[in-house]
Amino acid sequence: MSSTEATTATTTVAAPTVVPVALGKRGYDILIGPGLIDGAGEELARRFPGSRYAIITDETVAEHHLDRLTGSMTDAGLDFTTVELTAGEGSKSFPVFESAIDCVLSARLERGDLLIALGGGVIGDLVGFVAGVVRRGMRFVQMPTTLLAQVDSSVGGKTGINTRHGKNLVGVFHQPSLVLADTSALDTLAPRDFRAGYAEVAKYGLIDDPAFFAWLEANWRDVFSGGPGRIEAIATACRAKAHVVKIDEKETGPRALLNLGHTFGHALEAVTHYDGTRLVHGEGVAIGMALAHEFSVHMNLCSPDDAARVKAHLEAVGLPTRLQDVPGGVGTAEELMQAIYQDKKVKRGRLTFILTRGVGKSFIADDVAPDVVKAFLGEKLRG
Amino acid sequence: MSSTEATTATTTVAAPTVVPVALGKRGYDILIGPGLIDGAGEELARRFPGSRYAIITDETVAEHHLDRLTGSMTDAGLDFTTVELTAGEGSKSFPVFESAIDCVLSARLERGDLLIALGGGVIGDLVGFVAGVVRRGMRFVQMPTTLLAQVDSSVGGKTGINTRHGKNLVGVFHQPSLVLADTSALDTLAPRDFRAGYAEVAKYGLIDDPAFFAWLEANWRDVFSGGPGRIEAIATACRAKAHVVKIDEKETGPRALLNLGHTFGHALEAVTHYDGTRLVHGEGVAIGMALAHEFSVHMNLCSPDDAARVKAHLEAVGLPTRLQDVPGGVGTAEELMQAIYQDKKVKRGRLTFILTRGVGKSFIADDVAPDVVKAFLGEKLRG
């Protein structure tokens, strides 16, 4: 843990796009735009007067963005502590969870103070969980620095860590008090990480917004290159997620639609041992979404043309779409089934899948026969 | 972890006293009466059809009550796993928290299944926290086997573990789905533990029910000996707690009244390193309540007669009431102040205390001057 003080030149910050998440007392705003980290100090001072902060980030993110944030907070006269964790999925673990909590308690933060999650999904999920349990719940701010985190994990209050039994099996629902999605932070992402996040953007089109999917097919180059389409795409994704979270905060119903591609995707992450050199989350989701469409074709629900169209778009942006695309292989159909069974979405042994009748026509199928899934996976593994 | 199967003779169970906790979707019943553990299987089968269970208990409680519970659940045809932890406050720790979670995940319990907390406050707080975070929240049943747990910790949804910074600093609010308070389980308690729980019973009189306090002064022997007064006292305490929890579930206001005696009490537990051979929670609360009344006299809020009356009753039942009653001492006033500052009830450095204008006239004072508290403690330490 270290405290950092720095100063930065004053930066002009364009008015951000605001997406409200309407959850009553637990409601909050998502601000989207370039340079938001540079203006964070002022925004925080205005929204949370008198509060103290602990910024929790990882080494990689710190290198790119921490000075901008601490400079802005220092300029705004805010009192804060900084905690730097090791980068990577390995930090979503009990030991790091415990040590982050210890840092927050050592800093004597109180219930009204705030944690700041500066980083990607790993930092957001971990810090949200820490905030959810320290003193039985303190406030926190998400400052997502990856595309994946900006359009998915920073919004909606799902927090958690991984265990040897699977991903995100331990956590809480705990909503942030503010999300600052600085779109210029995405310029420092590796192309592979940007693509992985893009899978979650495309997902919102595939769930129930065929016009958005068509728009992405036409404009994805602008989204990737950082043109005006990028903010538009992120805001559309956030609006879609905010809507679903509003109607089903704790995933007892329609929120499950956000898991399109995730049952297969999580299983692929599990069998590759969450080894990001082989497969990152968004890539698992891309393959999962392609498989969900193909499985829906297999079940005579979806036309082969729609499945081919989805696969073609994901491949056009450079995402993997086939089990064979995972370096080192993904094991047997039986191993994939075992991983699927440990998923949180299993109820009384019944498999819940998000299936589809075509682009933008997804639905929750909560009684899928395991044998049919296994046979389908066996077929796909044979190529 | 072990699975146990046993059979017991059918036991006649008297109709229990039912205290509902009215929290809407999160509402539940507290059942109070003798022999409830023997009838638990049937009660669970009726309330939670089709669910699976993990019973989490400690070695000491297991010896007295586990066979009764597993026998009853086996008779009712329920599917369950048993996890036995080491007895004692030490189990409210990160390592035990992690290992209990691992047991629950290994048993492949799903979100709709239930954990059963069979034991005292340590088991209840730990298991409630485990239930609150596994798969972002599963259901659980409290089966409190100590008086303290029956009248306090099993009701209201506060869960948590301890850290080196203090007690209960990490946890969640997570309501149980049912509380079964088997009053015959209290017959196996050591007298010291029964007395410690009694401190929390008396607390409800001291907060806002002077008639209940007077009733306890007249009937405490019946409560201790297991006469009909025992169920009456427990039910009155549970009703009082259920009412406070209903109006302020997450302790943003009046629920803080339940902390009467606890700011001093927690500090005493901290400075004695949670060493139960020196001081158990209820004893800390007893001393804390006596001090809260004396401090209120010191502040010219409460009459010396009322403070003396409170002290006399606590001493009559055999509870400690003075700092000098703690074996091995409690350190300096400065050390006690440091422990008080780490308490969750501190806001922006301001001390919140529950003070009183007399028996049954407690109130929240949220801006107590630290110097005055320190001077008062210094005086008390001098005898």
PDB file of C-alpha atoms in Angstrom, chain A residues 201-304:
ATOM      1  CA  VAL A 201     -20.908  -5.151 -26.813  1.00  0.00           C
ATOM      2  CA  ALA A 202     -22.132  -7.382 -29.667  1.00  0.00           C
ATOM      3  CA  LYS A 203     -24.003  -9.484 -27.093  1.00  0.00           C
ATOM      4  CA  TYR A 204     -26.495  -6.667 -26.424  1.00  0.00           C
ATOM      5  CA  GLY A 205     -27.416  -6.668 -30.110  1.00  0.00           C
ATOM      6  CA  LEU A 206     -27.789 -10.426 -30.146  1.00  0.00           C
ATOM      7  CA  ILE A 207     -29.984 -10.510 -27.035  1.00  0.00           C
ATOM      8  CA  ASP A 208     -32.807  -8.266 -28.185  1.00  0.00           C
ATOM      9  CA  ASP A 209     -31.578  -5.387 -30.342  1.00  0.00           C
ATOM     10  CA  PRO A 210     -31.121  -6.526 -33.969  1.00  0.00           C
ATOM     11  CA  ALA A 211     -30.816  -2.890 -35.142  1.00  0.00           C
ATOM     12  CA  PHE A 212     -27.816  -2.403 -32.835  1.00  0.00           C
ATOM     13  CA  PHE A 213     -26.220  -5.592 -34.177  1.00  0.00           C
ATOM     14  CA  ALA A 214     -26.700  -4.354 -37.747  1.00  0.00           C
ATOM     15  CA  TRP A 215     -25.239  -0.962 -36.705  1.00  0.00           C
ATOM     16  CA  LEU A 216     -22.202  -2.764 -35.275  1.00  0.00           C
ATOM     17  CA  GLU A 217     -21.762  -4.751 -38.491  1.00  0.00           C
ATOM     18  CA  ALA A 218     -21.618  -1.410 -40.330  1.00  0.00           C
ATOM     19  CA  ASN A 219     -19.652   0.630 -37.771  1.00  0.00           C
ATOM     20  CA  TRP A 220     -17.362  -1.719 -35.864  1.00  0.00           C
ATOM     21  CA  ARG A 221     -14.229  -0.210 -37.425  1.00  0.00           C
ATOM     22  CA  ASP A 222     -15.156   3.175 -35.969  1.00  0.00           C
ATOM     23  CA  VAL A 223     -15.725   1.577 -32.545  1.00  0.00           C
ATOM     24  CA  PHE A 224     -12.309  -0.088 -32.689  1.00  0.00           C
ATOM     25  CA  SER A 225     -10.461   2.984 -33.937  1.00  0.00           C
ATOM     26  CA  GLY A 226     -11.882   5.288 -31.272  1.00  0.00           C
ATOM     27  CA  GLY A 227     -14.188   7.385 -33.441  1.00  0.00           C
ATOM     28  CA  PRO A 228     -17.514   8.806 -32.194  1.00  0.00           C
ATOM     29  CA  GLY A 229     -19.037   5.342 -32.663  1.00  0.00           C
ATOM     30  CA  ARG A 230     -17.086   4.109 -29.650  1.00  0.00           C
ATOM     31  CA  ILE A 231     -18.961   6.273 -27.132  1.00  0.00           C
ATOM     32  CA  GLU A 232     -22.220   5.481 -28.921  1.00  0.00           C
ATOM     33  CA  ALA A 233     -21.594   1.728 -28.692  1.00  0.00           C
ATOM     34  CA  ILE A 234     -20.597   1.863 -25.013  1.00  0.00           C
ATOM     35  CA  ALA A 235     -23.592   4.023 -24.106  1.00  0.00           C
ATOM     36  CA  THR A 236     -25.979   1.690 -25.959  1.00  0.00           C
ATOM     37  CA  ALA A 237     -24.522  -1.321 -24.159  1.00  0.00           C
ATOM     38  CA  CYS A 238     -24.730   0.418 -20.768  1.00  0.00           C
ATOM     39  CA  ARG A 239     -28.329   1.521 -21.395  1.00  0.00           C
ATOM     40  CA  ALA A 240     -29.273  -2.052 -22.279  1.00  0.00           C
ATOM     41  CA  LYS A 241     -27.592  -3.429 -19.183  1.00  0.00           C
ATOM     42  CA  ALA A 242     -29.044  -0.707 -16.926  1.00  0.00           C
ATOM     43  CA  HIS A 243     -32.517  -1.575 -18.193  1.00  0.00           C
ATOM     44  CA  VAL A 244     -32.126  -5.282 -17.465  1.00  0.00           C
ATOM     45  CA  VAL A 245     -30.601  -4.628 -14.032  1.00  0.00           C
ATOM     46  CA  LYS A 246     -33.487  -2.298 -13.200  1.00  0.00           C
ATOM     47  CA  ILE A 247     -36.144  -4.898 -13.923  1.00  0.00           C
ATOM     48  CA  ASP A 248     -34.264  -7.799 -12.304  1.00  0.00           C
ATOM     49  CA  GLU A 249     -31.478  -6.662  -9.992  1.00  0.00           C
ATOM     50  CA  LYS A 250     -30.697 -10.038  -8.451  1.00  0.00           C
ATOM     51  CA  GLU A 251     -31.073 -12.235 -11.496  1.00  0.00           C
ATOM     52  CA  THR A 252     -34.185 -14.156 -10.562  1.00  0.00           C
ATOM     53  CA  GLY A 253     -35.577 -13.745 -14.075  1.00  0.00           C
ATOM     54  CA  PRO A 254     -34.815 -11.791 -17.262  1.00  0.00           C
ATOM     55  CA  ARG A 255     -31.340 -10.649 -16.126  1.00  0.00           C
ATOM     56  CA  ALA A 256     -30.247 -14.157 -17.049  1.00  0.00           C
ATOM     57  CA  LEU A 257     -30.459 -13.051 -20.706  1.00  0.00           C
ATOM     58  CA  LEU A 258     -27.178 -11.219 -20.106  1.00  0.00           C
ATOM     59  CA  ASN A 259     -25.644 -14.676 -19.828  1.00  0.00           C
ATOM     60  CA  LEU A 260     -26.005 -15.280 -23.576  1.00  0.00           C
ATOM     61  CA  GLY A 261     -22.836 -17.154 -24.509  1.00  0.00           C
ATOM     62  CA  HIS A 262     -21.769 -17.377 -20.867  1.00  0.00           C
ATOM     63  CA  THR A 263     -22.712 -20.942 -19.953  1.00  0.00           C
ATOM     64  CA  PHE A 264     -20.449 -22.303 -22.684  1.00  0.00           C
ATOM     65  CA  GLY A 265     -18.019 -19.417 -22.138  1.00  0.00           C
ATOM     66  CA  HIS A 266     -17.591 -20.023 -18.414  1.00  0.00           C
ATOM     67  CA  ALA A 267     -17.114 -23.734 -19.016  1.00  0.00           C
ATOM     68  CA  LEU A 268     -14.352 -22.952 -21.518  1.00  0.00           C
ATOM     69  CA  GLU A 269     -12.684 -20.634 -19.011  1.00  0.00           C
ATOM     70  CA  ALA A 270     -12.901 -23.365 -16.342  1.00  0.00           C
ATOM     71  CA  VAL A 271     -11.389 -26.126 -18.486  1.00  0.00           C
ATOM     72  CA  THR A 272      -8.560 -23.790 -19.531  1.00  0.00           C
ATOM     73  CA  HIS A 273      -8.016 -22.989 -15.837  1.00  0.00           C
ATOM     74  CA  TYR A 274      -8.674 -19.271 -16.318  1.00  0.00           C
ATOM     75  CA  ASP A 275      -5.361 -19.054 -18.106  1.00  0.00           C
ATOM     76  CA  GLY A 276      -5.593 -15.727 -19.911  1.00  0.00           C
ATOM     77  CA  THR A 277      -2.769 -16.624 -22.252  1.00  0.00           C
ATOM     78  CA  ARG A 278      -5.084 -19.274 -23.699  1.00  0.00           C
ATOM     79  CA  LEU A 279      -8.511 -17.682 -23.328  1.00  0.00           C
ATOM     80  CA  VAL A 280      -9.805 -14.450 -21.846  1.00  0.00           C
ATOM     81  CA  HIS A 281     -13.399 -14.012 -20.698  1.00  0.00           C
ATOM     82  CA  GLY A 282     -14.614 -12.106 -23.762  1.00  0.00           C
ATOM     83  CA  GLU A 283     -13.135 -14.724 -26.070  1.00  0.00           C
ATOM     84  CA  GLY A 284     -14.979 -17.431 -24.128  1.00  0.00           C
ATOM     85  CA  VAL A 285     -18.150 -15.393 -24.529  1.00  0.00           C
ATOM     86  CA  ALA A 286     -17.542 -14.995 -28.282  1.00  0.00           C
ATOM     87  CA  ILE A 287     -17.161 -18.742 -28.736  1.00  0.00           C
ATOM     88  CA  GLY A 288     -20.104 -19.245 -26.363  1.00  0.00           C
ATOM     89  CA  MET A 289     -22.340 -16.915 -28.387  1.00  0.00           C
ATOM     90  CA  ALA A 290     -21.408 -18.630 -31.644  1.00  0.00           C
ATOM     91  CA  LEU A 291     -22.133 -22.002 -29.990  1.00  0.00           C
ATOM     92  CA  ALA A 292     -25.430 -20.747 -28.500  1.00  0.00           C
ATOM     93  CA  HIS A 293     -26.585 -19.818 -32.003  1.00  0.00           C
ATOM     94  CA  GLU A 294     -25.380 -23.099 -33.478  1.00  0.00           C
ATOM     95  CA  PHE A 295     -26.972 -25.064 -30.632  1.00  0.00           C
ATOM     96  CA  SER A 296     -30.208 -23.168 -31.328  1.00  0.00           C
ATOM     97  CA  VAL A 297     -29.912 -24.245 -34.973  1.00  0.00           C
ATOM     98  CA  HIS A 298     -29.324 -27.818 -33.728  1.00  0.00           C
ATOM     99  CA  MET A 299     -32.571 -27.494 -31.708  1.00  0.00           C
ATOM    100  CA  ASN A 300     -34.413 -26.188 -34.797  1.00  0.00           C
ATOM    101  CA  LEU A 301     -34.986 -22.833 -33.148  1.00  0.00           C
ATOM    102  CA  CYS A 302     -32.769 -20.576 -35.244  1.00  0.00           C
ATOM    103  CA  SER A 303     -31.995 -20.390 -38.951  1.00  0.00           C
ATOM    104  CA  PRO A 304     -28.503 -21.490 -40.061  1.00  0.00           C
TER     105      PRO A 304
END
